Amino acid sequence: MKKILVVCMGNICRSPTGEAVLKNKAERLGIDVLVDSAGTIGFHQGNPPDRRSKAAGEKRGYSFKGITSRKVVQDDFDNFDLILAADNANLADLKQQCPDHLKYKLALFLSFGSSYYQEIPDPYYGEGDGFELVLDLIEESSDAILDSF
């Protein structure tokens, strides 16, 4: 079974959305994959996803059941086949933590697919339309990510 880790800064908006979307799409397609999410900081550790992020995702039929914030740990680099960062800042943080021989596992989430965007913008300080854009970008790239398996 392949394992994917989706990473953003706090693990309450973008990465839990990526986890929920990838899990749902993989299940619908019958792809055997384990998906998890984490943050590069542990400020929100143990908290559920941001209510706005969850509401936007649930409106599109995604389940956030069982998703809680956690920080990236060293074992993640060994345990996951693909580690997808929401943006370049988080990718840089991951590259600093990741052993050199495992850096091939790291990529930007939006490097899959054909999005005009290179990074998933952080909607935390914005309004509802930011959460919709995050979902649009994640949905588009998720298909390409799962096709790569």
JSON list of C-alpha atoms in Angstrom, two decimals:
[
{"chain": "A", "resi": 1, "resn": "MET", "atom": "CA", "xyz": [0.00, 0.00, 0.00]},
{"chain": "A", "resi": 2, "resn": "LYS", "atom": "CA", "xyz": [1.30, 3.45, -0.96]},
{"chain": "A", "resi": 3, "resn": "LYS", "atom": "CA", "xyz": [1.35, 6.18, 1.68]},
{"chain": "A", "resi": 4, "resn": "ILE", "atom": "CA", "xyz": [0.92, 9.92, 1.10]},
{"chain": "A", "resi": 5, "resn": "LEU", "atom": "CA", "xyz": [1.50, 12.70, 3.64]},
{"chain": "A", "resi": 6, "resn": "VAL", "atom": "CA", "xyz": [0.08, 16.17, 2.93]},
{"chain": "A", "resi": 7, "resn": "VAL", "atom": "CA", "xyz": [1.83, 19.03, 4.75]},
{"chain": "A", "resi": 8, "resn": "CYS", "atom": "CA", "xyz": [1.08, 22.69, 5.41]},
{"chain": "A", "resi": 9, "resn": "MET", "atom": "CA", "xyz": [2.15, 24.96, 8.26]},
{"chain": "A", "resi": 10, "resn": "GLY", "atom": "CA", "xyz": [-0.46, 24.38, 10.98]},
{"chain": "A", "resi": 11, "resn": "ASN", "atom": "CA", "xyz": [-2.29, 21.31, 9.67]},
{"chain": "A", "resi": 12, "resn": "ILE", "atom": "CA", "xyz": [-5.71, 22.90, 10.12]},
{"chain": "A", "resi": 13, "resn": "CYS", "atom": "CA", "xyz": [-6.66, 24.22, 6.64]},
{"chain": "A", "resi": 14, "resn": "ARG", "atom": "CA", "xyz": [-4.81, 23.10, 3.52]},
{"chain": "A", "resi": 15, "resn": "SER", "atom": "CA", "xyz": [-3.29, 19.75, 4.50]},
{"chain": "A", "resi": 16, "resn": "PRO", "atom": "CA", "xyz": [-6.40, 18.30, 6.19]},
{"chain": "A", "resi": 17, "resn": "THR", "atom": "CA", "xyz": [-8.36, 19.34, 3.10]},
{"chain": "A", "resi": 18, "resn": "GLY", "atom": "CA", "xyz": [-5.80, 17.54, 0.94]},
{"chain": "A", "resi": 19, "resn": "GLU", "atom": "CA", "xyz": [-6.08, 14.49, 3.16]},
{"chain": "A", "resi": 20, "resn": "ALA", "atom": "CA", "xyz": [-9.89, 14.45, 2.99]},
{"chain": "A", "resi": 21, "resn": "VAL", "atom": "CA", "xyz": [-10.01, 14.93, -0.79]},
{"chain": "A", "resi": 22, "resn": "LEU", "atom": "CA", "xyz": [-7.33, 12.33, -1.55]},
{"chain": "A", "resi": 23, "resn": "LYS", "atom": "CA", "xyz": [-8.96, 9.76, 0.75]},
{"chain": "A", "resi": 24, "resn": "ASN", "atom": "CA", "xyz": [-12.35, 10.28, -0.86]},
{"chain": "A", "resi": 25, "resn": "LYS", "atom": "CA", "xyz": [-11.08, 10.14, -4.43]},
{"chain": "A", "resi": 26, "resn": "ALA", "atom": "CA", "xyz": [-8.90, 7.09, -3.74]},
{"chain": "A", "resi": 27, "resn": "GLU", "atom": "CA", "xyz": [-11.82, 5.25, -2.19]},
{"chain": "A", "resi": 28, "resn": "ARG", "atom": "CA", "xyz": [-14.10, 6.06, -5.12]},
{"chain": "A", "resi": 29, "resn": "LEU", "atom": "CA", "xyz": [-11.44, 4.89, -7.59]},
{"chain": "A", "resi": 30, "resn": "GLY", "atom": "CA", "xyz": [-10.61, 1.75, -5.61]},
{"chain": "A", "resi": 31, "resn": "ILE", "atom": "CA", "xyz": [-6.99, 2.81, -5.09]},
{"chain": "A", "resi": 32, "resn": "ASP", "atom": "CA", "xyz": [-5.35, 1.28, -2.01]},
{"chain": "A", "resi": 33, "resn": "VAL", "atom": "CA", "xyz": [-3.54, 4.24, -0.46]},
{"chain": "A", "resi": 34, "resn": "LEU", "atom": "CA", "xyz": [-3.06, 5.53, 3.07]},
{"chain": "A", "resi": 35, "resn": "VAL", "atom": "CA", "xyz": [-3.34, 9.32, 3.34]},
{"chain": "A", "resi": 36, "resn": "ASP", "atom": "CA", "xyz": [-2.41, 11.44, 6.36]},
{"chain": "A", "resi": 37, "resn": "SER", "atom": "CA", "xyz": [-1.62, 15.09, 6.98]},
{"chain": "A", "resi": 38, "resn": "ALA", "atom": "CA", "xyz": [0.67, 17.07, 9.26]},
{"chain": "A", "resi": 39, "resn": "GLY", "atom": "CA", "xyz": [2.03, 20.54, 9.89]},
{"chain": "A", "resi": 40, "resn": "THR", "atom": "CA", "xyz": [5.54, 21.91, 9.97]},
{"chain": "A", "resi": 41, "resn": "ILE", "atom": "CA", "xyz": [4.66, 23.58, 13.29]},
{"chain": "A", "resi": 42, "resn": "GLY", "atom": "CA", "xyz": [2.85, 21.95, 16.21]},
{"chain": "A", "resi": 43, "resn": "PHE", "atom": "CA", "xyz": [0.88, 25.00, 17.35]},
{"chain": "A", "resi": 44, "resn": "HIS", "atom": "CA", "xyz": [-2.53, 23.39, 16.69]},
{"chain": "A", "resi": 45, "resn": "GLN", "atom": "CA", "xyz": [-1.57, 19.83, 17.67]},
{"chain": "A", "resi": 46, "resn": "GLY", "atom": "CA", "xyz": [-4.62, 17.73, 18.56]},
{"chain": "A", "resi": 47, "resn": "ASN", "atom": "CA", "xyz": [-7.12, 20.26, 17.16]},
{"chain": "A", "resi": 48, "resn": "PRO", "atom": "CA", "xyz": [-9.66, 19.48, 14.44]},
{"chain": "A", "resi": 49, "resn": "PRO", "atom": "CA", "xyz": [-9.47, 21.23, 11.07]},
{"chain": "A", "resi": 50, "resn": "ASP", "atom": "CA", "xyz": [-10.48, 24.89, 10.84]},
{"chain": "A", "resi": 51, "resn": "ARG", "atom": "CA", "xyz": [-14.29, 25.11, 10.86]},
{"chain": "A", "resi": 52, "resn": "ARG", "atom": "CA", "xyz": [-14.33, 27.10, 7.60]},
{"chain": "A", "resi": 53, "resn": "SER", "atom": "CA", "xyz": [-12.13, 24.57, 5.84]},
{"chain": "A", "resi": 54, "resn": "LYS", "atom": "CA", "xyz": [-14.24, 21.70, 7.12]},
{"chain": "A", "resi": 55, "resn": "ALA", "atom": "CA", "xyz": [-17.52, 23.41, 6.13]},
{"chain": "A", "resi": 56, "resn": "ALA", "atom": "CA", "xyz": [-16.28, 24.08, 2.59]},
{"chain": "A", "resi": 57, "resn": "GLY", "atom": "CA", "xyz": [-15.10, 20.49, 2.18]},
{"chain": "A", "resi": 58, "resn": "GLU", "atom": "CA", "xyz": [-18.21, 18.92, 3.67]},
{"chain": "A", "resi": 59, "resn": "LYS", "atom": "CA", "xyz": [-20.35, 21.03, 1.32]},
{"chain": "A", "resi": 60, "resn": "ARG", "atom": "CA", "xyz": [-18.60, 19.17, -1.52]},
{"chain": "A", "resi": 61, "resn": "GLY", "atom": "CA", "xyz": [-19.09, 15.78, 0.13]},
{"chain": "A", "resi": 62, "resn": "TYR", "atom": "CA", "xyz": [-15.71, 15.26, 1.83]},
{"chain": "A", "resi": 63, "resn": "SER", "atom": "CA", "xyz": [-15.43, 13.74, 5.29]},
{"chain": "A", "resi": 64, "resn": "PHE", "atom": "CA", "xyz": [-13.01, 15.14, 7.86]},
{"chain": "A", "resi": 65, "resn": "LYS", "atom": "CA", "xyz": [-13.84, 12.43, 10.40]},
{"chain": "A", "resi": 66, "resn": "GLY", "atom": "CA", "xyz": [-10.86, 11.49, 12.54]},
{"chain": "A", "resi": 67, "resn": "ILE", "atom": "CA", "xyz": [-8.59, 14.23, 11.18]},
{"chain": "A", "resi": 68, "resn": "THR", "atom": "CA", "xyz": [-6.69, 16.12, 13.88]},
{"chain": "A", "resi": 69, "resn": "SER", "atom": "CA", "xyz": [-3.67, 18.35, 13.65]},
{"chain": "A", "resi": 70, "resn": "ARG", "atom": "CA", "xyz": [-0.22, 16.94, 14.28]},
{"chain": "A", "resi": 71, "resn": "LYS", "atom": "CA", "xyz": [3.35, 17.99, 13.63]},
{"chain": "A", "resi": 72, "resn": "VAL", "atom": "CA", "xyz": [5.65, 16.30, 11.11]},
{"chain": "A", "resi": 73, "resn": "VAL", "atom": "CA", "xyz": [7.95, 13.84, 12.90]},
{"chain": "A", "resi": 74, "resn": "GLN", "atom": "CA", "xyz": [11.20, 12.31, 11.72]},
{"chain": "A", "resi": 75, "resn": "ASP", "atom": "CA", "xyz": [9.61, 8.88, 11.15]},
{"chain": "A", "resi": 76, "resn": "ASP", "atom": "CA", "xyz": [7.31, 10.40, 8.53]},
{"chain": "A", "resi": 77, "resn": "PHE", "atom": "CA", "xyz": [10.21, 10.63, 6.08]},
{"chain": "A", "resi": 78, "resn": "ASP", "atom": "CA", "xyz": [10.75, 6.87, 6.34]},
{"chain": "A", "resi": 79, "resn": "ASN", "atom": "CA", "xyz": [7.09, 5.86, 6.54]},
{"chain": "A", "resi": 80, "resn": "PHE", "atom": "CA", "xyz": [5.57, 7.78, 3.61]},
{"chain": "A", "resi": 81, "resn": "ASP", "atom": "CA", "xyz": [6.18, 7.22, -0.11]},
{"chain": "A", "resi": 82, "resn": "LEU", "atom": "CA", "xyz": [5.19, 10.75, -1.12]},
{"chain": "A", "resi": 83, "resn": "ILE", "atom": "CA", "xyz": [5.25, 13.89, 1.03]},
{"chain": "A", "resi": 84, "resn": "LEU", "atom": "CA", "xyz": [3.40, 16.81, -0.53]},
{"chain": "A", "resi": 85, "resn": "ALA", "atom": "CA", "xyz": [3.89, 20.38, 0.68]},
{"chain": "A", "resi": 86, "resn": "ALA", "atom": "CA", "xyz": [1.24, 23.06, 0.22]},
{"chain": "A", "resi": 87, "resn": "ASP", "atom": "CA", "xyz": [3.80, 25.76, -0.59]},
{"chain": "A", "resi": 88, "resn": "ASN", "atom": "CA", "xyz": [7.49, 26.51, -1.05]},
{"chain": "A", "resi": 89, "resn": "ALA", "atom": "CA", "xyz": [8.01, 27.66, 2.55]},
{"chain": "A", "resi": 90, "resn": "ASN", "atom": "CA", "xyz": [6.76, 24.34, 3.91]},
{"chain": "A", "resi": 91, "resn": "LEU", "atom": "CA", "xyz": [8.72, 22.44, 1.27]},
{"chain": "A", "resi": 92, "resn": "ALA", "atom": "CA", "xyz": [11.87, 24.26, 2.42]},
{"chain": "A", "resi": 93, "resn": "ASP", "atom": "CA", "xyz": [11.12, 23.33, 6.05]},
{"chain": "A", "resi": 94, "resn": "LEU", "atom": "CA", "xyz": [10.65, 19.70, 5.04]},
{"chain": "A", "resi": 95, "resn": "LYS", "atom": "CA", "xyz": [13.91, 19.69, 3.08]},
{"chain": "A", "resi": 96, "resn": "GLN", "atom": "CA", "xyz": [15.76, 20.93, 6.18]},
{"chain": "A", "resi": 97, "resn": "GLN", "atom": "CA", "xyz": [14.35, 18.09, 8.29]},
{"chain": "A", "resi": 98, "resn": "CYS", "atom": "CA", "xyz": [14.48, 15.29, 5.73]},
{"chain": "A", "resi": 99, "resn": "PRO", "atom": "CA", "xyz": [17.53, 13.03, 5.44]},
{"chain": "A", "resi": 100, "resn": "ASP", "atom": "CA", "xyz": [19.28, 13.57, 2.10]},
{"chain": "A", "resi": 101, "resn": "HIS", "atom": "CA", "xyz": [18.65, 10.02, 0.89]},
{"chain": "A", "resi": 102, "resn": "LEU", "atom": "CA", "xyz": [14.86, 10.49, 1.28]},
{"chain": "A", "resi": 103, "resn": "LYS", "atom": "CA", "xyz": [14.44, 13.94, -0.29]},
{"chain": "A", "resi": 104, "resn": "TYR", "atom": "CA", "xyz": [13.20, 12.35, -3.51]},
{"chain": "A", "resi": 105, "resn": "LYS", "atom": "CA", "xyz": [9.89, 11.80, -1.68]},
{"chain": "A", "resi": 106, "resn": "LEU", "atom": "CA", "xyz": [9.25, 15.55, -1.30]},
{"chain": "A", "resi": 107, "resn": "ALA", "atom": "CA", "xyz": [7.22, 17.61, -3.77]},
{"chain": "A", "resi": 108, "resn": "LEU", "atom": "CA", "xyz": [4.78, 20.48, -4.01]},
{"chain": "A", "resi": 109, "resn": "PHE", "atom": "CA", "xyz": [1.16, 19.31, -4.02]},
{"chain": "A", "resi": 110, "resn": "LEU", "atom": "CA", "xyz": [0.41, 21.39, -7.10]},
{"chain": "A", "resi": 111, "resn": "SER", "atom": "CA", "xyz": [3.39, 20.02, -9.02]},
{"chain": "A", "resi": 112, "resn": "PHE", "atom": "CA", "xyz": [0.90, 17.31, -10.00]},
{"chain": "A", "resi": 113, "resn": "GLY", "atom": "CA", "xyz": [-1.69, 18.39, -12.53]},
{"chain": "A", "resi": 114, "resn": "SER", "atom": "CA", "xyz": [-1.77, 21.47, -14.69]},
{"chain": "A", "resi": 115, "resn": "SER", "atom": "CA", "xyz": [-2.72, 24.26, -12.31]},
{"chain": "A", "resi": 116, "resn": "TYR", "atom": "CA", "xyz": [-1.65, 27.82, -13.07]},
{"chain": "A", "resi": 117, "resn": "TYR", "atom": "CA", "xyz": [-0.80, 28.06, -9.36]},
{"chain": "A", "resi": 118, "resn": "GLN", "atom": "CA", "xyz": [2.42, 26.60, -7.98]},
{"chain": "A", "resi": 119, "resn": "GLU", "atom": "CA", "xyz": [1.37, 26.87, -4.34]},
{"chain": "A", "resi": 120, "resn": "ILE", "atom": "CA", "xyz": [-1.87, 26.35, -2.45]},
{"chain": "A", "resi": 121, "resn": "PRO", "atom": "CA", "xyz": [-2.58, 29.76, -0.89]},
{"chain": "A", "resi": 122, "resn": "ASP", "atom": "CA", "xyz": [-3.16, 29.82, 2.86]},
{"chain": "A", "resi": 123, "resn": "PRO", "atom": "CA", "xyz": [-6.82, 30.78, 3.43]},
{"chain": "A", "resi": 124, "resn": "TYR", "atom": "CA", "xyz": [-6.53, 31.09, 7.23]},
{"chain": "A", "resi": 125, "resn": "TYR", "atom": "CA", "xyz": [-6.73, 34.89, 7.47]},
{"chain": "A", "resi": 126, "resn": "GLY", "atom": "CA", "xyz": [-9.19, 35.27, 4.60]},
{"chain": "A", "resi": 127, "resn": "GLU", "atom": "CA", "xyz": [-12.84, 34.63, 3.87]},
{"chain": "A", "resi": 128, "resn": "GLY", "atom": "CA", "xyz": [-14.85, 31.74, 2.43]},
{"chain": "A", "resi": 129, "resn": "ASP", "atom": "CA", "xyz": [-13.78, 32.18, -1.18]},
{"chain": "A", "resi": 130, "resn": "GLY", "atom": "CA", "xyz": [-10.20, 31.36, -0.20]},
{"chain": "A", "resi": 131, "resn": "PHE", "atom": "CA", "xyz": [-11.33, 27.98, 1.10]},
{"chain": "A", "resi": 132, "resn": "GLU", "atom": "CA", "xyz": [-13.19, 27.33, -2.15]},
{"chain": "A", "resi": 133, "resn": "LEU", "atom": "CA", "xyz": [-10.05, 28.10, -4.16]},
{"chain": "A", "resi": 134, "resn": "VAL", "atom": "CA", "xyz": [-8.04, 25.72, -1.96]},
{"chain": "A", "resi": 135, "resn": "LEU", "atom": "CA", "xyz": [-10.58, 22.98, -2.68]},
{"chain": "A", "resi": 136, "resn": "ASP", "atom": "CA", "xyz": [-10.55, 23.69, -6.42]},
{"chain": "A", "resi": 137, "resn": "LEU", "atom": "CA", "xyz": [-6.74, 23.43, -6.55]},
{"chain": "A", "resi": 138, "resn": "ILE", "atom": "CA", "xyz": [-6.58, 20.33, -4.38]},
{"chain": "A", "resi": 139, "resn": "GLU", "atom": "CA", "xyz": [-9.31, 18.54, -6.32]},
{"chain": "A", "resi": 140, "resn": "GLU", "atom": "CA", "xyz": [-7.58, 19.16, -9.64]},
{"chain": "A", "resi": 141, "resn": "SER", "atom": "CA", "xyz": [-4.16, 18.00, -8.49]},
{"chain": "A", "resi": 142, "resn": "SER", "atom": "CA", "xyz": [-5.51, 15.04, -6.51]},
{"chain": "A", "resi": 143, "resn": "ASP", "atom": "CA", "xyz": [-6.57, 13.30, -9.70]},
{"chain": "A", "resi": 144, "resn": "ALA", "atom": "CA", "xyz": [-3.04, 13.59, -11.09]},
{"chain": "A", "resi": 145, "resn": "ILE", "atom": "CA", "xyz": [-1.49, 12.49, -7.78]},
{"chain": "A", "resi": 146, "resn": "LEU", "atom": "CA", "xyz": [-3.61, 9.34, -7.69]},
{"chain": "A", "resi": 147, "resn": "ASP", "atom": "CA", "xyz": [-2.97, 8.67, -11.39]},
{"chain": "A", "resi": 148, "resn": "SER", "atom": "CA", "xyz": [0.75, 8.55, -10.55]},
{"chain": "A", "resi": 149, "resn": "PHE", "atom": "CA", "xyz": [0.17, 5.45, -8.42]}
]
